[in-house]
C-alpha positions as CSV (number, residue, x, y, z in Angstrom):
1,L,0.0,0.1,-0.2
2,N,1.7,3.1,-1.3
3,N,4.9,1.7,-0.5
4,T,4.5,0.5,2.6
5,L,4.8,-3.3,3.8
6,F,3.1,-4.3,6.3
7,I,4.1,-7.1,8.8
8,A,1.8,-9.5,10.5
9,T,3.6,-11.5,13.2
10,N,3.1,-13.3,16.6
11,K,4.1,-10.2,18.4
12,G,2.3,-7.7,16.5
13,L,1.7,-5.4,13.3
14,Y,4.2,-3.5,12.1
15,K,5.1,-1.5,8.8
16,L,7.6,-0.6,7.0
17,E,8.0,2.6,5.2
18,N,11.0,4.6,4.1
19,N,13.1,2.2,5.2
20,E,11.9,2.4,9.0
21,I,9.9,0.0,11.0
22,T,7.0,1.0,13.0
23,C,4.7,-0.7,15.7
24,I,1.0,-0.7,14.9
25,I,-0.3,-3.1,17.0
26,P,2.4,-4.0,19.6
27,K,2.2,-7.8,21.7
28,T,-0.4,-9.4,19.7
29,I,-0.7,-12.2,17.3
30,I,-1.4,-10.8,14.2
31,L,-3.7,-14.1,12.1
32,D,-4.6,-12.3,8.6
33,L,-4.8,-9.0,7.0
34,D,-7.0,-7.5,4.2
35,L,-7.1,-4.3,2.3
36,N,-10.2,-2.2,0.9
37,S,-11.3,-0.2,-1.8
38,D,-10.5,3.0,0.4
39,G,-6.8,1.6,1.5
40,T,-8.3,0.5,5.0
41,L,-6.4,-2.4,6.5
42,W,-8.3,-4.8,8.5
43,C,-6.5,-6.6,11.0
44,G,-7.8,-10.5,12.4
45,T,-6.0,-11.0,16.1
46,V,-6.5,-13.1,18.9
47,D,-7.5,-10.0,20.6
48,G,-10.6,-9.3,18.2
49,A,-10.5,-7.2,14.9
50,Y,-9.0,-3.8,14.2
51,Y,-9.1,-1.1,11.3
52,Y,-5.8,0.6,10.0
53,K,-6.6,4.2,8.3
54,N,-5.1,6.7,8.0
55,S,-2.3,6.3,10.6
56,I,-5.3,5.8,13.0
57,L,-5.8,2.2,14.6
58,T,-9.4,1.5,15.3
59,K,-10.5,-1.9,17.6
60,D,-14.0,-3.5,15.3
61,L,-16.0,-3.5,18.9
62,N,-19.3,-4.9,17.0
63,I,-17.0,-7.9,16.9
64,K,-17.3,-9.6,20.3
65,E,-15.5,-12.3,19.5
66,K,-11.6,-12.9,20.5
67,V,-9.9,-14.8,18.0
68,V,-10.6,-13.6,14.6
69,Y,-9.2,-16.1,12.3
70,S,-9.5,-14.7,8.7
71,L,-10.8,-11.8,6.9
72,K,-12.3,-10.9,3.3
73,I,-13.4,-8.1,1.7
74,D,-15.5,-9.1,-0.9
75,N,-16.3,-7.7,-4.3
76,K,-19.4,-5.6,-2.7
77,N,-17.0,-4.3,-0.4
78,Q,-18.8,-6.6,2.7
79,I,-16.1,-7.6,5.4
80,W,-16.4,-11.2,6.5
81,Y,-14.8,-12.2,9.6
82,G,-13.9,-16.3,10.5
83,T,-14.1,-16.2,14.1
84,L,-13.6,-18.7,16.8
85,S,-17.8,-19.1,17.1
86,G,-18.7,-18.5,13.4
87,I,-18.9,-16.2,10.4
88,I,-19.8,-12.4,10.6
89,K,-20.7,-10.7,7.9
90,N,-20.2,-6.5,7.8
91,D,-22.6,-5.0,5.4
92,N,-21.4,-1.1,5.3
93,G,-22.0,-1.1,9.4
94,K,-24.9,-3.9,9.7
95,Y,-23.7,-7.1,11.0
96,T,-25.2,-10.3,10.6
97,E,-23.7,-13.3,12.3
98,Y,-23.9,-17.0,11.2
99,R,-23.1,-19.2,13.7
100,N,-23.7,-23.1,14.6
101,S,-27.7,-24.2,12.9
102,N,-28.9,-26.3,10.4
103,Y,-27.1,-24.1,7.7
104,F,-23.9,-23.6,9.5
105,Q,-22.5,-26.1,11.8
106,G,-18.8,-25.1,11.7
107,R,-17.4,-23.5,14.7
108,E,-14.1,-22.5,14.0
109,C,-13.5,-20.3,10.3
110,Y,-9.9,-20.5,9.6
111,N,-9.6,-19.2,6.2
112,I,-11.8,-17.2,3.5
113,Y,-11.9,-17.0,0.0
114,Q,-13.9,-15.6,-2.8
115,D,-13.4,-17.9,-6.5
116,R,-13.6,-15.7,-9.9
117,E,-17.4,-16.8,-9.7
118,L,-17.7,-14.4,-6.9
119,N,-18.9,-17.6,-4.2
120,L,-17.2,-17.4,-1.0
121,W,-15.6,-20.8,0.8
122,F,-15.2,-21.1,4.2
123,A,-12.5,-23.3,5.5
124,T,-13.6,-24.9,9.0
125,N,-13.1,-27.2,11.6
126,H,-16.3,-28.9,10.6
127,G,-15.8,-29.0,6.8
128,V,-15.9,-26.6,3.8
129,Y,-19.1,-24.5,3.3
130,L,-19.7,-22.8,-0.2
131,F,-22.3,-19.5,0.5
132,D,-23.5,-18.8,-2.7
133,D,-26.8,-16.6,-3.5
134,G,-27.2,-16.2,0.5
135,K,-27.5,-20.0,1.0
136,F,-24.7,-22.4,2.3
137,A,-23.7,-25.8,0.5
138,F,-22.1,-28.2,3.1
139,Y,-18.9,-30.5,2.0
140,D,-18.1,-32.8,5.2
141,R,-17.1,-36.7,5.6
142,R,-19.4,-37.6,3.3
143,N,-17.9,-35.5,0.4
144,G,-14.2,-36.5,1.5
145,V,-13.8,-33.8,4.2
146,T,-12.8,-35.9,6.7
147,S,-10.6,-33.4,8.9
148,P,-10.3,-30.0,9.5
149,T,-10.1,-27.5,7.0
150,W,-7.4,-24.5,6.5
151,S,-6.9,-23.2,3.5
152,I,-8.7,-22.7,-0.2
153,I,-7.5,-21.6,-3.4
154,Q,-8.6,-21.8,-6.9
155,R,-6.3,-22.8,-9.5
156,P,-5.8,-20.9,-13.3
157,N,-8.2,-23.7,-14.9
158,G,-11.2,-23.4,-12.4
159,E,-10.4,-26.2,-9.9
160,I,-11.0,-25.9,-6.1
161,W,-7.8,-27.0,-3.9
162,I,-8.0,-26.8,0.2
163,G,-5.3,-27.7,2.5
164,T,-6.3,-29.8,5.4
165,D,-4.9,-30.7,8.9
166,G,-4.1,-34.5,8.3
167,D,-5.5,-35.5,5.1
168,G,-2.8,-33.3,2.9
169,V,-4.5,-31.0,-0.2
170,K,-7.8,-32.0,-1.9
171,I,-9.6,-31.0,-5.0
172,L,-12.9,-30.7,-5.7
173,K,-14.1,-33.3,-8.3
174,G,-18.0,-32.9,-9.0
175,E,-19.4,-33.0,-5.5
176,D,-16.4,-34.7,-3.7
177,F,-13.1,-33.5,-2.5
178,V,-10.7,-35.9,-3.5
179,N,-6.2,-36.3,-2.6
180,I,-4.1,-35.5,-5.8
181,P,-1.8,-37.9,-6.8
182,N,1.1,-35.3,-7.6
183,L,0.8,-34.2,-4.4
184,A,1.0,-37.2,-2.2
185,S,4.3,-37.2,-1.3
186,L,3.3,-33.6,0.6
187,P,2.9,-33.6,4.2
188,K,-0.5,-34.4,5.5
189,T,-0.8,-31.1,7.2
190,I,-1.1,-28.0,4.8
191,W,-1.5,-24.9,7.2
192,N,-2.2,-22.7,4.3
193,I,-1.8,-22.5,0.0
194,F,-0.6,-19.5,-1.7
195,Q,-0.9,-19.1,-5.3
196,D,1.6,-16.3,-6.4
197,S,1.2,-13.8,-9.3
198,K,2.8,-16.0,-12.0
199,N,0.5,-19.2,-10.5
200,N,2.9,-21.1,-8.6
201,V,1.8,-22.9,-5.5
202,W,3.2,-22.6,-2.0
203,F,2.8,-24.8,0.7
204,S,3.1,-24.0,4.1
205,T,2.7,-27.1,6.3
206,N,4.0,-29.0,9.7
207,D,7.3,-29.8,8.0
208,G,8.3,-26.8,6.2
209,I,7.8,-25.0,2.8
210,Y,6.8,-26.8,-0.4
211,F,6.7,-25.1,-4.0
212,L,4.9,-26.3,-7.3
213,D,5.8,-24.8,-10.5
């Protein structure tokens, strides 16, 4: 952002600007960052949600949950929070909570991803959820998701990949998630999957970083 690098750590949030490092949030584990269209930086932490704009840090007091694992600002500039106890949507100051219910049975939401079709995907401790047209679709053990899911990406060919806690990387085929044979040698716990600007894929695992070109 404007030649500023934000650095999220387990000891706070920092920014590198003009070769100087400044602490923004001290002594707090930073779990996720996202930037909206007006240049506001949103932060998910173990102490709730914060936003940073014009060098001013503000805590989002509407978010009562202590742990905000993930944040996603969607194409409508709505802010989605993945928390320790469900999902929250902030639509221009109007907050909607999606907690444990008949249509959402996850509790902890670790990652939120918006695909090219503008669908939202949620990686949770109780399977994968797809939010489309105001409704949740659910992928669990019946669909091959047998362990908590940490991360989700969409490949250039439209494939949806997930990183799981104990079952490696899986791909959505029809209505089921299945393992990818050429990734079978990866560790079984995939904390995060990142796709760079050249469509290379990076895997953060319980046994180091792996790279697929």
